PDB file of C-alpha atoms in Angstrom:
ATOM      1  CA  UNK A  19     192.583-143.996 -85.455  1.00  0.00           C
ATOM      2  CA  UNK A  20     189.396-143.893 -84.892  1.00  0.00           C
ATOM      3  CA  UNK A  21     188.569-145.397 -81.308  1.00  0.00           C
ATOM      4  CA  UNK A  22     187.203-148.660 -81.262  1.00  0.00           C
ATOM      5  CA  UNK A  23     185.559-151.326 -78.716  1.00  0.00           C
ATOM      6  CA  UNK A  24     185.376-155.059 -78.680  1.00  0.00           C
ATOM      7  CA  UNK A  25     183.911-157.369 -77.564  1.00  0.00           C
ATOM      8  CA  UNK A  26     185.027-161.421 -78.772  1.00  0.00           C
ATOM      9  CA  UNK A  27     184.971-163.815 -75.760  1.00  0.00           C
ATOM     10  CA  UNK A  28     188.639-164.975 -74.697  1.00  0.00           C
ATOM     11  CA  UNK A  29     187.876-168.198 -74.260  1.00  0.00           C
ATOM     12  CA  UNK A  30     185.838-171.161 -76.586  1.00  0.00           C
ATOM     13  CA  UNK A  31     185.094-174.133 -77.043  1.00  0.00           C
ATOM     14  CA  UNK A  32     185.600-176.045 -79.961  1.00  0.00           C
ATOM     15  CA  UNK A  33     182.917-175.498 -82.531  1.00  0.00           C
ATOM     16  CA  UNK A  34     180.649-173.121 -80.183  1.00  0.00           C
ATOM     17  CA  UNK A  35     179.618-170.327 -81.642  1.00  0.00           C
ATOM     18  CA  UNK A  36     180.397-167.244 -79.910  1.00  0.00           C
ATOM     19  CA  UNK A  37     178.857-163.695 -80.245  1.00  0.00           C
ATOM     20  CA  UNK A  38     181.059-160.987 -80.888  1.00  0.00           C
ATOM     21  CA  UNK A  39     179.806-157.340 -80.717  1.00  0.00           C
ATOM     22  CA  UNK A  40     182.251-154.264 -82.265  1.00  0.00           C
ATOM     23  CA  UNK A  41     181.943-151.304 -82.334  1.00  0.00           C
ATOM     24  CA  UNK A  42     184.300-148.005 -83.959  1.00  0.00           C
ATOM     25  CA  UNK A  43     183.214-144.164 -82.771  1.00  0.00           C
ATOM     26  CA  UNK A  44     182.212-142.543 -86.849  1.00  0.00           C
ATOM     27  CA  UNK A  45     180.141-139.256 -87.328  1.00  0.00           C
ATOM     28  CA  UNK A  46     178.547-141.849 -90.244  1.00  0.00           C
ATOM     29  CA  UNK A  47     178.120-138.441 -92.178  1.00  0.00           C
ATOM     30  CA  UNK A  48     174.878-138.275 -94.824  1.00  0.00           C
ATOM     31  CA  UNK A  49     175.662-135.962 -97.427  1.00  0.00           C
ATOM     32  CA  UNK A  50     172.317-135.383 -96.852  1.00  0.00           C
ATOM     33  CA  UNK A  51     172.489-133.104 -93.535  1.00  0.00           C
ATOM     34  CA  UNK A  52     172.729-128.756 -94.601  1.00  0.00           C
ATOM     35  CA  UNK A  53     175.332-127.296 -91.935  1.00  0.00           C
ATOM     36  CA  UNK A  54     175.138-124.226 -90.319  1.00  0.00           C
ATOM     37  CA  UNK A  55     175.681-122.310 -93.244  1.00  0.00           C
ATOM     38  CA  UNK A  56     173.159-123.906 -95.514  1.00  0.00           C
ATOM     39  CA  UNK A  57     175.135-126.374 -97.913  1.00  0.00           C
ATOM     40  CA  UNK A  58     175.061-130.227 -97.382  1.00  0.00           C
ATOM     41  CA  UNK A  59     177.576-131.687 -95.182  1.00  0.00           C
ATOM     42  CA  UNK A  60     179.665-134.177 -98.251  1.00  0.00           C
ATOM     43  CA  UNK A  61     179.271-137.939 -96.827  1.00  0.00           C
ATOM     44  CA  UNK A  62     181.971-139.359 -94.767  1.00  0.00           C
ATOM     45  CA  UNK A  63     180.723-142.980 -93.762  1.00  0.00           C
ATOM     46  CA  UNK A  64     182.328-146.601 -93.185  1.00  0.00           C
ATOM     47  CA  UNK A  65     180.804-148.118 -96.005  1.00  0.00           C
ATOM     48  CA  UNK A  66     182.511-151.870 -95.422  1.00  0.00           C
ATOM     49  CA  UNK A  67     182.680-153.590 -92.451  1.00  0.00           C
ATOM     50  CA  UNK A  68     184.988-157.302 -92.538  1.00  0.00           C
ATOM     51  CA  UNK A  69     185.190-159.786 -90.674  1.00  0.00           C
ATOM     52  CA  UNK A  70     188.127-162.513 -90.970  1.00  0.00           C
ATOM     53  CA  UNK A  71     189.552-165.121 -88.537  1.00  0.00           C
ATOM     54  CA  UNK A  72     192.733-166.774 -88.783  1.00  0.00           C
ATOM     55  CA  UNK A  73     193.348-164.885 -92.713  1.00  0.00           C
ATOM     56  CA  UNK A  74     189.600-166.171 -93.382  1.00  0.00           C
ATOM     57  CA  UNK A  75     187.042-164.315 -93.615  1.00  0.00           C
ATOM     58  CA  UNK A  76     183.382-165.233 -92.399  1.00  0.00           C
ATOM     59  CA  UNK A  77     180.950-162.367 -92.030  1.00  0.00           C
ATOM     60  CA  UNK A  78     181.264-158.125 -94.249  1.00  0.00           C
ATOM     61  CA  UNK A  79     179.040-155.764 -94.072  1.00  0.00           C
ATOM     62  CA  UNK A  80     178.372-153.314 -96.786  1.00  0.00           C
ATOM     63  CA  UNK A  81     176.681-149.901 -95.315  1.00  0.00           C
ATOM     64  CA  UNK A  82     174.794-146.688 -96.161  1.00  0.00           C
ATOM     65  CA  UNK A  83     173.832-143.461 -94.418  1.00  0.00           C
ATOM     66  CA  UNK A  84     170.786-145.784 -92.950  1.00  0.00           C
ATOM     67  CA  UNK A  85     174.150-146.885 -89.694  1.00  0.00           C
ATOM     68  CA  UNK A  86     174.043-144.555 -86.841  1.00  0.00           C
ATOM     69  CA  UNK A  87     176.873-142.642 -85.423  1.00  0.00           C
ATOM     70  CA  UNK A  88     179.453-145.519 -84.446  1.00  0.00           C
ATOM     71  CA  UNK A  89     177.970-148.325 -86.121  1.00  0.00           C
ATOM     72  CA  UNK A  90     177.755-150.736 -84.392  1.00  0.00           C
ATOM     73  CA  UNK A  91     177.185-154.088 -85.215  1.00  0.00           C
ATOM     74  CA  UNK A  92     176.674-157.654 -84.025  1.00  0.00           C
ATOM     75  CA  UNK A  93     177.432-161.147 -85.445  1.00  0.00           C
ATOM     76  CA  UNK A  94     178.540-164.714 -85.316  1.00  0.00           C
ATOM     77  CA  UNK A  95     180.878-167.359 -85.873  1.00  0.00           C
ATOM     78  CA  UNK A  96     182.326-169.823 -84.975  1.00  0.00           C
ATOM     79  CA  UNK A  97     185.464-171.450 -83.005  1.00  0.00           C
ATOM     80  CA  UNK A  98     186.713-174.147 -84.562  1.00  0.00           C
ATOM     81  CA  UNK A  99     190.511-172.743 -83.506  1.00  0.00           C
ATOM     82  CA  UNK A 100     192.391-170.946 -81.690  1.00  0.00           C
ATOM     83  CA  UNK A 101     194.291-167.497 -83.509  1.00  0.00           C
ATOM     84  CA  UNK A 102     193.165-164.397 -84.869  1.00  0.00           C
ATOM     85  CA  UNK A 103     190.369-161.890 -85.190  1.00  0.00           C
ATOM     86  CA  UNK A 104     190.672-159.508 -87.197  1.00  0.00           C
ATOM     87  CA  UNK A 105     187.554-156.502 -87.806  1.00  0.00           C
ATOM     88  CA  UNK A 106     188.451-153.682 -90.105  1.00  0.00           C
ATOM     89  CA  UNK A 107     186.274-150.991 -91.159  1.00  0.00           C
ATOM     90  CA  UNK A 108     186.467-149.473 -94.157  1.00  0.00           C
ATOM     91  CA  UNK A 109     185.197-146.337 -94.939  1.00  0.00           C
ATOM     92  CA  UNK A 110     184.311-143.665 -97.973  1.00  0.00           C
ATOM     93  CA  UNK A 111     188.779-142.141 -98.883  1.00  0.00           C
ATOM     94  CA  UNK A 112     188.903-146.085 -98.232  1.00  0.00           C
ATOM     95  CA  UNK A 113     191.177-145.628 -95.561  1.00  0.00           C
ATOM     96  CA  UNK A 114     191.014-148.736 -93.703  1.00  0.00           C
ATOM     97  CA  UNK A 115     191.251-149.355 -89.552  1.00  0.00           C
ATOM     98  CA  UNK A 116     192.149-153.041 -88.197  1.00  0.00           C
ATOM     99  CA  UNK A 117     191.556-154.862 -85.042  1.00  0.00           C
ATOM    100  CA  UNK A 118     192.739-157.993 -84.562  1.00  0.00           C
ATOM    101  CA  UNK A 119     191.928-160.232 -81.157  1.00  0.00           C
ATOM    102  CA  UNK A 120     193.573-163.416 -80.093  1.00  0.00           C
ATOM    103  CA  UNK A 121     190.385-166.233 -79.364  1.00  0.00           C
ATOM    104  CA  UNK A 122     191.528-169.541 -77.148  1.00  0.00           C
ATOM    105  CA  UNK A 123     189.917-172.455 -78.297  1.00  0.00           C
ATOM    106  CA  UNK A 124     190.385-175.872 -76.176  1.00  0.00           C
TER     107      UNK A 124
ATOM    108  CA  UNK B  29     107.296-153.246-104.356  1.00  0.00           C
ATOM    109  CA  UNK B  30     111.089-153.993-105.150  1.00  0.00           C
ATOM    110  CA  UNK B  31     111.123-151.378-108.039  1.00  0.00           C
ATOM    111  CA  UNK B  32     108.845-148.812-105.432  1.00  0.00           C
ATOM    112  CA  UNK B  33     111.058-148.844-102.872  1.00  0.00           C
ATOM    113  CA  UNK B  34     114.199-146.589-103.111  1.00  0.00           C
ATOM    114  CA  UNK B  35     114.870-147.152 -99.838  1.00  0.00           C
ATOM    115  CA  UNK B  36     115.947-150.602-100.452  1.00  0.00           C
ATOM    116  CA  UNK B  37     117.751-150.208-103.040  1.00  0.00           C
ATOM    117  CA  UNK B  38     119.394-147.727-101.743  1.00  0.00           C
ATOM    118  CA  UNK B  39     120.793-149.192 -99.010  1.00  0.00           C
ATOM    119  CA  UNK B  40     122.107-152.528-101.847  1.00  0.00           C
ATOM    120  CA  UNK B  41     123.541-150.164-103.893  1.00  0.00           C
ATOM    121  CA  UNK B  42     124.972-148.548-100.821  1.00  0.00           C
ATOM    122  CA  UNK B  43     126.458-151.906 -99.249  1.00  0.00           C
ATOM    123  CA  UNK B  44     127.108-153.383-102.166  1.00  0.00           C
ATOM    124  CA  UNK B  45     129.773-149.378-103.456  1.00  0.00           C
ATOM    125  CA  UNK B  46     131.538-150.051-100.100  1.00  0.00           C
ATOM    126  CA  UNK B  47     131.933-153.506 -99.659  1.00  0.00           C
ATOM    127  CA  UNK B  48     133.356-152.077-103.130  1.00  0.00           C
ATOM    128  CA  UNK B  49     135.915-149.683-102.315  1.00  0.00           C
ATOM    129  CA  UNK B  50     136.660-152.639 -98.919  1.00  0.00           C
ATOM    130  CA  UNK B  51     138.362-154.249-102.263  1.00  0.00           C
ATOM    131  CA  UNK B  52     139.809-151.851-103.264  1.00  0.00           C
ATOM    132  CA  UNK B  53     141.252-150.361 -99.796  1.00  0.00           C
ATOM    133  CA  UNK B  54     142.262-153.613 -99.391  1.00  0.00           C
ATOM    134  CA  UNK B  55     144.141-154.231-102.676  1.00  0.00           C
ATOM    135  CA  UNK B  56     145.853-151.043-102.397  1.00  0.00           C
ATOM    136  CA  UNK B  57     148.486-151.588 -99.807  1.00  0.00           C
ATOM    137  CA  UNK B  58     150.703-154.268-101.362  1.00  0.00           C
ATOM    138  CA  UNK B  59     151.229-151.966-104.435  1.00  0.00           C
ATOM    139  CA  UNK B  60     151.616-149.090-102.674  1.00  0.00           C
ATOM    140  CA  UNK B  61     155.511-149.666-101.790  1.00  0.00           C
ATOM    141  CA  UNK B  62     157.851-146.896-102.989  1.00  0.00           C
ATOM    142  CA  UNK B  63     159.721-146.932-106.075  1.00  0.00           C
ATOM    143  CA  UNK B  64     163.017-146.586-104.635  1.00  0.00           C
ATOM    144  CA  UNK B  65     162.265-149.337-101.885  1.00  0.00           C
ATOM    145  CA  UNK B  66     160.951-151.747-104.567  1.00  0.00           C
ATOM    146  CA  UNK B  67     163.078-151.102-107.484  1.00  0.00           C
ATOM    147  CA  UNK B  68     166.556-151.563-104.743  1.00  0.00           C
ATOM    148  CA  UNK B  69     164.433-154.756-104.412  1.00  0.00           C
ATOM    149  CA  UNK B  70     164.754-155.606-107.517  1.00  0.00           C
ATOM    150  CA  UNK B  71     168.400-155.192-108.088  1.00  0.00           C
ATOM    151  CA  UNK B  72     169.432-157.394-105.176  1.00  0.00           C
ATOM    152  CA  UNK B  73     166.560-160.168-105.632  1.00  0.00           C
ATOM    153  CA  UNK B  74     167.186-159.614-110.145  1.00  0.00           C
ATOM    154  CA  UNK B  75     163.688-160.074-110.256  1.00  0.00           C
ATOM    155  CA  UNK B  76     163.444-164.032-108.375  1.00  0.00           C
ATOM    156  CA  UNK B  77     160.382-165.041-106.439  1.00  0.00           C
ATOM    157  CA  UNK B  78     160.180-164.166-102.843  1.00  0.00           C
ATOM    158  CA  UNK B  79     158.366-166.090 -99.590  1.00  0.00           C
ATOM    159  CA  UNK B  80     157.402-164.421 -96.802  1.00  0.00           C
ATOM    160  CA  UNK B  81     159.192-166.611 -93.536  1.00  0.00           C
ATOM    161  CA  UNK B  82     161.992-168.253 -92.128  1.00  0.00           C
ATOM    162  CA  UNK B  83     163.674-164.282 -91.797  1.00  0.00           C
ATOM    163  CA  UNK B  84     162.417-162.846 -88.614  1.00  0.00           C
ATOM    164  CA  UNK B  85     162.689-158.983 -88.150  1.00  0.00           C
ATOM    165  CA  UNK B  86     163.285-157.323 -85.258  1.00  0.00           C
ATOM    166  CA  UNK B  87     162.442-153.622 -84.785  1.00  0.00           C
ATOM    167  CA  UNK B  88     160.533-151.700 -82.098  1.00  0.00           C
ATOM    168  CA  UNK B  89     156.988-150.848 -82.767  1.00  0.00           C
ATOM    169  CA  UNK B  90     157.939-147.071 -81.952  1.00  0.00           C
ATOM    170  CA  UNK B  91     160.508-145.889 -80.963  1.00  0.00           C
ATOM    171  CA  UNK B  92     161.001-141.949 -79.878  1.00  0.00           C
ATOM    172  CA  UNK B  93     164.501-141.389 -82.133  1.00  0.00           C
ATOM    173  CA  UNK B  94     165.229-142.171 -85.261  1.00  0.00           C
ATOM    174  CA  UNK B  95     168.886-141.967 -84.583  1.00  0.00           C
ATOM    175  CA  UNK B  96     169.739-145.048 -83.492  1.00  0.00           C
ATOM    176  CA  UNK B  97     166.881-148.282 -83.594  1.00  0.00           C
ATOM    177  CA  UNK B  98     168.009-151.670 -83.294  1.00  0.00           C
ATOM    178  CA  UNK B  99     167.675-153.859 -85.751  1.00  0.00           C
ATOM    179  CA  UNK B 100     168.160-157.663 -84.967  1.00  0.00           C
ATOM    180  CA  UNK B 101     167.408-160.009 -88.288  1.00  0.00           C
ATOM    181  CA  UNK B 102     167.869-163.743 -87.310  1.00  0.00           C
ATOM    182  CA  UNK B 103     167.258-166.304 -90.284  1.00  0.00           C
ATOM    183  CA  UNK B 104     165.095-170.468 -88.715  1.00  0.00           C
ATOM    184  CA  UNK B 105     167.933-172.150 -91.574  1.00  0.00           C
ATOM    185  CA  UNK B 106     171.135-174.033 -90.914  1.00  0.00           C
ATOM    186  CA  UNK B 107     174.819-172.949 -91.731  1.00  0.00           C
ATOM    187  CA  UNK B 108     175.944-175.471 -93.338  1.00  0.00           C
ATOM    188  CA  UNK B 109     178.294-175.508 -96.462  1.00  0.00           C
ATOM    189  CA  UNK B 110     176.333-176.292 -98.867  1.00  0.00           C
ATOM    190  CA  UNK B 111     173.190-175.268 -97.068  1.00  0.00           C
ATOM    191  CA  UNK B 112     173.671-171.798 -95.175  1.00  0.00           C
ATOM    192  CA  UNK B 113     172.286-168.270 -95.448  1.00  0.00           C
ATOM    193  CA  UNK B 114     174.464-166.028 -98.322  1.00  0.00           C
ATOM    194  CA  UNK B 115     172.659-162.129 -97.874  1.00  0.00           C
ATOM    195  CA  UNK B 116     170.958-160.700 -95.553  1.00  0.00           C
ATOM    196  CA  UNK B 117     169.658-157.988 -97.029  1.00  0.00           C
ATOM    197  CA  UNK B 118     167.746-154.219 -95.589  1.00  0.00           C
ATOM    198  CA  UNK B 119     166.197-151.745 -97.057  1.00  0.00           C
ATOM    199  CA  UNK B 120     163.656-148.347 -95.664  1.00  0.00           C
ATOM    200  CA  UNK B 121     160.944-146.924 -97.583  1.00  0.00           C
ATOM    201  CA  UNK B 122     161.184-143.364 -97.017  1.00  0.00           C
ATOM    202  CA  UNK B 123     164.467-142.865 -95.604  1.00  0.00           C
ATOM    203  CA  UNK B 124     166.784-140.447 -98.420  1.00  0.00           C
ATOM    204  CA  UNK B 125     168.148-144.206-100.035  1.00  0.00           C
ATOM    205  CA  UNK B 126     166.143-147.667 -99.496  1.00  0.00           C
ATOM    206  CA  UNK B 127     169.316-148.701 -98.039  1.00  0.00           C
ATOM    207  CA  UNK B 128     170.181-150.153 -94.794  1.00  0.00           C
ATOM    208  CA  UNK B 129     172.624-152.295 -94.215  1.00  0.00           C
ATOM    209  CA  UNK B 130     174.063-155.780 -96.459  1.00  0.00           C
ATOM    210  CA  UNK B 131     175.005-158.084 -94.824  1.00  0.00           C
ATOM    211  CA  UNK B 132     177.391-161.255 -95.788  1.00  0.00           C
ATOM    212  CA  UNK B 133     177.107-164.800 -94.221  1.00  0.00           C
ATOM    213  CA  UNK B 134     179.445-168.215 -95.042  1.00  0.00           C
ATOM    214  CA  UNK B 135     178.779-171.364 -92.969  1.00  0.00           C
ATOM    215  CA  UNK B 136     181.626-169.960 -90.967  1.00  0.00           C
ATOM    216  CA  UNK B 137     179.749-167.786 -89.324  1.00  0.00           C
ATOM    217  CA  UNK B 138     177.115-170.616 -87.462  1.00  0.00           C
ATOM    218  CA  UNK B 139     173.658-168.753 -87.146  1.00  0.00           C
ATOM    219  CA  UNK B 140     172.268-166.966 -89.216  1.00  0.00           C
ATOM    220  CA  UNK B 141     171.775-163.789 -86.926  1.00  0.00           C
ATOM    221  CA  UNK B 142     173.443-160.170 -87.116  1.00  0.00           C
ATOM    222  CA  UNK B 143     171.978-156.976 -85.011  1.00  0.00           C
ATOM    223  CA  UNK B 144     173.193-152.947 -85.643  1.00  0.00           C
ATOM    224  CA  UNK B 145     171.867-150.111 -85.080  1.00  0.00           C
ATOM    225  CA  UNK B 146     169.966-148.157 -87.948  1.00  0.00           C
ATOM    226  CA  UNK B 147     168.238-144.505 -88.281  1.00  0.00           C
ATOM    227  CA  UNK B 148     164.980-143.826 -89.202  1.00  0.00           C
ATOM    228  CA  UNK B 149     164.114-140.513 -91.111  1.00  0.00           C
ATOM    229  CA  UNK B 150     160.367-141.127 -90.536  1.00  0.00           C
ATOM    230  CA  UNK B 151     157.316-143.619 -90.656  1.00  0.00           C
ATOM    231  CA  UNK B 152     157.635-146.146 -93.044  1.00  0.00           C
ATOM    232  CA  UNK B 153     157.734-149.772 -93.240  1.00  0.00           C
ATOM    233  CA  UNK B 154     161.545-151.748 -92.643  1.00  0.00           C
ATOM    234  CA  UNK B 155     162.552-154.976 -95.023  1.00  0.00           C
ATOM    235  CA  UNK B 156     164.282-157.841 -94.895  1.00  0.00           C
ATOM    236  CA  UNK B 157     165.776-160.106 -97.210  1.00  0.00           C
ATOM    237  CA  UNK B 158     167.314-162.937 -96.662  1.00  0.00           C
ATOM    238  CA  UNK B 159     169.017-164.851 -99.757  1.00  0.00           C
ATOM    239  CA  UNK B 160     169.757-169.086 -99.001  1.00  0.00           C
ATOM    240  CA  UNK B 161     172.555-170.784-100.923  1.00  0.00           C
ATOM    241  CA  UNK B 162     170.296-172.850-103.279  1.00  0.00           C
ATOM    242  CA  UNK B 163     169.773-168.919-104.563  1.00  0.00           C
ATOM    243  CA  UNK B 164     166.027-168.542-102.946  1.00  0.00           C
ATOM    244  CA  UNK B 165     165.154-165.177-101.179  1.00  0.00           C
ATOM    245  CA  UNK B 166     162.191-164.858 -98.109  1.00  0.00           C
ATOM    246  CA  UNK B 167     161.707-161.635 -95.921  1.00  0.00           C
ATOM    247  CA  UNK B 168     159.855-160.202 -93.663  1.00  0.00           C
ATOM    248  CA  UNK B 169     158.994-157.277 -92.756  1.00  0.00           C
ATOM    249  CA  UNK B 170     157.812-154.748 -90.030  1.00  0.00           C
ATOM    250  CA  UNK B 171     155.758-151.177 -89.447  1.00  0.00           C
ATOM    251  CA  UNK B 172     158.453-148.923 -87.293  1.00  0.00           C
ATOM    252  CA  UNK B 173     156.481-145.023 -85.587  1.00  0.00           C
ATOM    253  CA  UNK B 174     159.169-142.633 -85.365  1.00  0.00           C
ATOM    254  CA  UNK B 175     158.382-140.788 -82.663  1.00  0.00           C
ATOM    255  CA  UNK B 176     161.220-137.584 -83.995  1.00  0.00           C
ATOM    256  CA  UNK B 177     162.814-138.766 -87.324  1.00  0.00           C
ATOM    257  CA  UNK B 178     165.974-138.600 -88.117  1.00  0.00           C
ATOM    258  CA  UNK B 179     166.344-136.431 -89.808  1.00  0.00           C
ATOM    259  CA  UNK B 180     165.186-132.981 -87.767  1.00  0.00           C
ATOM    260  CA  UNK B 181     167.233-130.824 -86.279  1.00  0.00           C
ATOM    261  CA  UNK B 182     167.394-131.203 -82.923  1.00  0.00           C
TER     262      UNK B 182
END
């Protein structure tokens, strides 16, 4: 399990646009970089990021090797009800890591 | 007088030639987009016209380290059901692959504003294209000068 850093406000007013920041530790190996023996290091990147709000997908990203190691994303969503925000990262092997945070809407 | 004076005709011809050259140089950059990026944009827009405007691409003009360049894209358009920014795609000219990232938004996004960090393999032009829910495309572009490219071994 890779380490993640997620920043979501704990509380929000109903209808407020909240900013979500998400970072996961990952080398994002491009597949274009030679190792010390000259052979290319095989590609290994996070291919897709998705954010669901109480089960409804509100934002997603297709990532390419041009995204830095430890990909960092900021985006916004409308806080319309209390519940869970789930962030998931999927890599080249199809392995998905999901982290959830709770948000309270007043 | 006109035919007899070689200076006058020469100067006139030189100026004409210079103006023609200037036009040629001005026309060039529009078509000089590397083919890979043009193909990737074509695959994204499926040949639909792309209008300049609405999109704001936030990138530093000069970066020292191409391994981590902050990139932001804001689209000046509201996010309401039935009228929102559907997709924001970012392209580059000189990295090994023309795609940088594709963001999929929904009316629940609230604002069409995203940011991330990207790698740049060389000084180059970056293009951001937004697709609205009505199917129209809007774009912005920025030139970035990179002192130490991402692919150089440090």
